PDB file of C-alpha atoms in Angstrom:
ATOM      1  CA  MET I1316     129.488  92.368  93.771  1.00 47.00           C
ATOM      2  CA  SER I1317     126.518  91.585  91.564  1.00 55.00           C
ATOM      3  CA  PRO I1318     123.787  93.953  90.344  1.00 51.00           C
ATOM      4  CA  THR I1319     121.414  92.413  92.897  1.00 56.00           C
ATOM      5  CA  ASP I1320     123.696  93.615  95.728  1.00 66.00           C
ATOM      6  CA  THR I1321     123.132  97.254  94.795  1.00 79.00           C
ATOM      7  CA  PRO I1322     119.738  98.857  95.382  1.00 91.00           C
ATOM      8  CA  ARG I1323     118.370 100.509  92.248  1.00 92.00           C
ATOM      9  CA  LEU I1324     117.215 104.098  92.579  1.00 93.00           C
ATOM     10  CA  LEU I1325     113.759 104.128  91.015  1.00 94.00           C
ATOM     11  CA  PRO I1326     112.588 106.948  88.730  1.00 94.00           C
ATOM     12  CA  TRP I1327     109.835 108.044  91.102  1.00 93.00           C
ATOM     13  CA  ALA I1328     109.545 109.241  94.681  1.00 92.00           C
ATOM     14  CA  SER I1329     107.365 107.955  97.485  1.00 92.00           C
ATOM     15  CA  PRO I1330     104.160 109.874  98.325  1.00 95.00           C
ATOM     16  CA  ASP I1331     106.113 111.760 101.016  1.00 95.00           C
ATOM     17  CA  GLY I1332     108.891 112.690  98.572  1.00 92.00           C
ATOM     18  CA  ASN I1333     111.541 110.162  99.640  1.00 93.00           C
ATOM     19  CA  GLN I1334     113.668 108.234  97.171  1.00 93.00           C
ATOM     20  CA  CYS I1335     112.480 104.730  96.303  1.00 93.00           C
ATOM     21  CA  PHE I1336     114.867 101.812  95.829  1.00 94.00           C
ATOM     22  CA  LEU I1337     114.520  98.276  94.494  1.00 94.00           C
ATOM     23  CA  VAL I1338     116.742  95.270  95.087  1.00 92.00           C
ATOM     24  CA  SER I1339     116.224  92.669  92.358  1.00 89.00           C
ATOM     25  CA  ASP I1340     117.941  90.854  89.520  1.00 86.00           C
ATOM     26  CA  GLY I1341     116.485  93.398  87.086  1.00 85.00           C
ATOM     27  CA  THR I1342     113.962  91.051  85.485  1.00 88.00           C
ATOM     28  CA  GLY I1343     110.798  91.610  87.509  1.00 92.00           C
ATOM     29  CA  TYR I1344     107.705  93.695  86.903  1.00 95.00           C
ATOM     30  CA  VAL I1345     108.901  96.715  88.917  1.00 94.00           C
ATOM     31  CA  SER I1346     112.270  96.683  87.109  1.00 93.00           C
ATOM     32  CA  ARG I1347     110.533  96.653  83.724  1.00 94.00           C
ATOM     33  CA  LEU I1348     108.182  99.424  84.847  1.00 96.00           C
ATOM     34  CA  ALA I1349     111.160 101.499  86.017  1.00 95.00           C
ATOM     35  CA  ASP I1350     112.963 100.893  82.698  1.00 95.00           C
ATOM     36  CA  GLU I1351     109.886 102.052  80.784  1.00 96.00           C
ATOM     37  CA  MET I1352     109.488 105.141  82.957  1.00 96.00           C
ATOM     38  CA  GLU I1353     113.175 106.057  82.594  1.00 96.00           C
ATOM     39  CA  GLU I1354     112.876 105.706  78.816  1.00 96.00           C
ATOM     40  CA  ALA I1355     109.780 107.937  78.801  1.00 96.00           C
ATOM     41  CA  GLN I1356     111.588 110.536  80.932  1.00 97.00           C
ATOM     42  CA  LEU I1357     114.587 110.561  78.581  1.00 96.00           C
ATOM     43  CA  ASP I1358     112.323 110.817  75.514  1.00 96.00           C
ATOM     44  CA  SER I1359     110.426 113.689  77.141  1.00 96.00           C
ATOM     45  CA  ALA I1360     113.709 115.458  77.913  1.00 96.00           C
ATOM     46  CA  ALA I1361     114.813 115.146  74.271  1.00 96.00           C
ATOM     47  CA  GLU I1362     111.499 116.592  73.066  1.00 96.00           C
ATOM     48  CA  LEU I1363     111.681 119.430  75.576  1.00 96.00           C
ATOM     49  CA  LEU I1364     115.252 120.205  74.520  1.00 96.00           C
ATOM     50  CA  ALA I1365     114.137 120.483  70.888  1.00 95.00           C
ATOM     51  CA  GLU I1366     111.263 122.742  71.964  1.00 93.00           C
ATOM     52  CA  ALA I1367     113.654 124.911  74.002  1.00 94.00           C
ATOM     53  CA  HIS I1368     115.907 125.346  70.971  1.00 94.00           C
ATOM     54  CA  ARG I1369     112.905 126.307  68.838  1.00 93.00           C
ATOM     55  CA  ILE I1370     111.677 128.871  71.362  1.00 91.00           C
ATOM     56  CA  LEU I1371     115.098 130.372  71.988  1.00 92.00           C
ATOM     57  CA  ASP I1372     116.050 130.465  68.298  1.00 94.00           C
ATOM     58  CA  ALA I1373     112.854 132.382  67.441  1.00 91.00           C
ATOM     59  CA  ARG I1374     113.876 135.231  69.776  1.00 91.00           C
ATOM     60  CA  THR I1375     110.225 136.267  70.107  1.00 90.00           C
ATOM     61  CA  TRP I1376     109.461 134.811  73.511  1.00 90.00           C
ATOM     62  CA  THR I1377     107.565 136.453  76.308  1.00 92.00           C
ATOM     63  CA  PRO I1378     108.776 136.481  79.913  1.00 93.00           C
ATOM     64  CA  GLY I1379     105.997 133.999  80.720  1.00 93.00           C
ATOM     65  CA  GLU I1380     107.194 131.606  78.011  1.00 92.00           C
ATOM     66  CA  ILE I1381     110.758 131.773  79.291  1.00 93.00           C
ATOM     67  CA  HIS I1382     109.585 131.188  82.856  1.00 95.00           C
ATOM     68  CA  LEU I1383     107.506 128.152  81.821  1.00 95.00           C
ATOM     69  CA  LEU I1384     110.409 126.805  79.780  1.00 95.00           C
ATOM     70  CA  ALA I1385     112.737 127.175  82.768  1.00 95.00           C
ATOM     71  CA  VAL I1386     110.254 125.348  85.029  1.00 96.00           C
ATOM     72  CA  GLU I1387     109.833 122.509  82.529  1.00 96.00           C
ATOM     73  CA  LEU I1388     113.567 122.231  81.870  1.00 96.00           C
ATOM     74  CA  THR I1389     114.282 122.136  85.614  1.00 97.00           C
ATOM     75  CA  SER I1390     111.778 119.336  86.140  1.00 96.00           C
ATOM     76  CA  SER I1391     113.132 117.399  83.187  1.00 96.00           C
ATOM     77  CA  LEU I1392     116.726 117.881  84.335  1.00 96.00           C
ATOM     78  CA  ALA I1393     115.798 116.467  87.747  1.00 95.00           C
ATOM     79  CA  ASP I1394     114.337 113.368  86.052  1.00 95.00           C
ATOM     80  CA  VAL I1395     117.376 112.888  83.818  1.00 96.00           C
ATOM     81  CA  HIS I1396     119.711 113.382  86.784  1.00 96.00           C
ATOM     82  CA  ARG I1397     117.851 110.664  88.720  1.00 95.00           C
ATOM     83  CA  VAL I1398     118.124 108.288  85.723  1.00 96.00           C
ATOM     84  CA  ALA I1399     121.852 109.002  85.458  1.00 94.00           C
ATOM     85  CA  GLU I1400     122.358 108.417  89.193  1.00 93.00           C
ATOM     86  CA  SER I1401     120.424 105.169  89.054  1.00 92.00           C
ATOM     87  CA  ARG I1402     122.197 103.830  86.003  1.00 91.00           C
ATOM     88  CA  GLY I1403     125.613 105.019  87.119  1.00 89.00           C
ATOM     89  CA  ALA I1404     125.266 103.303  90.482  1.00 87.00           C
ATOM     90  CA  ARG I1405     124.536 100.017  88.715  1.00 84.00           C
ATOM     91  CA  LEU I1406     127.525 100.118  86.369  1.00 84.00           C
ATOM     92  CA  LEU I1407     129.947  97.304  86.933  1.00 76.00           C
ATOM     93  CA  VAL I1408     133.663  97.896  86.576  1.00 71.00           C
ATOM     94  CA  PRO I1409     136.548  95.422  86.392  1.00 70.00           C
ATOM     95  CA  ASP I1410     138.402  94.555  89.598  1.00 65.00           C
ATOM     96  CA  ASP I1411     141.514  96.456  88.509  1.00 66.00           C
ATOM     97  CA  ALA I1412     139.528  99.705  88.289  1.00 62.00           C
ATOM     98  CA  VAL I1413     138.909  99.614  92.054  1.00 58.00           C
ATOM     99  CA  ARG I1414     141.910 100.910  93.975  1.00 60.00           C
ATOM    100  CA  ASP I1415     142.966  99.553  97.358  1.00 54.00           C
ATOM    101  CA  GLY I1416     141.270 101.478 100.125  1.00 54.00           C
ATOM    102  CA  ASP I1417     138.289 102.657  98.046  1.00 54.00           C
ATOM    103  CA  GLU I1418     135.234 102.824 100.224  1.00 50.00           C
ATOM    104  CA  ALA I1419     131.558 102.987  99.519  1.00 47.00           C
ATOM    105  CA  PRO I1420     129.234 104.981 101.762  1.00 45.00           C
ATOM    106  CA  GLY I1421     128.842 103.300 105.100  1.00 40.00           C
ATOM    107  CA  GLY I1422     132.508 102.375 105.189  1.00 41.00           C
ATOM    108  CA  ARG I1423     132.306  99.248 103.030  1.00 38.00           C
ATOM    109  CA  ASP I1424     135.750  98.451 101.637  1.00 41.00           C
ATOM    110  CA  LEU I1425     135.346  97.705  97.947  1.00 43.00           C
ATOM    111  CA  SER I1426     138.863  96.406  97.422  1.00 40.00           C
ATOM    112  CA  GLY I1427     138.621  93.229  99.479  1.00 39.00           C
ATOM    113  CA  GLN I1428     135.358  91.602  98.474  1.00 39.00           C
ATOM    114  CA  GLY I1429     136.821  88.742  96.458  1.00 38.00           C
ATOM    115  CA  SER I1430     136.981  88.375  92.720  1.00 36.00           C
ATOM    116  CA  GLY I1431     134.455  89.509  90.155  1.00 40.00           C
ATOM    117  CA  LEU I1432     133.146  92.905  89.149  1.00 43.00           C
ATOM    118  CA  ARG I1433     132.609  95.712  91.668  1.00 47.00           C
ATOM    119  CA  LEU I1434     131.208  99.198  91.713  1.00 46.00           C
ATOM    120  CA  PRO I1435     133.616 102.093  92.239  1.00 50.00           C
ATOM    121  CA  ALA I1436     133.051 104.276  95.295  1.00 50.00           C
ATOM    122  CA  GLU I1437     132.141 107.184  93.005  1.00 52.00           C
ATOM    123  CA  ALA I1438     129.058 105.250  91.848  1.00 47.00           C
ATOM    124  CA  PHE I1439     127.540 105.702  95.294  1.00 47.00           C
ATOM    125  CA  GLY I1440     128.115 109.404  95.006  1.00 47.00           C
TER     126      GLY I1440
END
């Protein structure tokens, strides 16, 4: 299985809130845009985490500040979770890491697809 066989979960949703996927070799414009957006989301999460530590360490917060922090952390966690799902689903593992009988969603048997690298069933999570 090659990376182009696995749809990439993109770091944004459609206008109606559905997940967006891309099938490509990872070198096109949309792939680069997705990489840049994922990097920005991870950078934002790191900055927010530092801010959360600062606010919580000060021990002088108001209920409104804690509520806003919780909202922002929840949003950031959702972004980071999506990045982790996307990247995890595209990880390649050696053939010997896939056990006989492992199945991906939709009933695809991962153990009998020939030689090469394959994704474990857990990657489709």
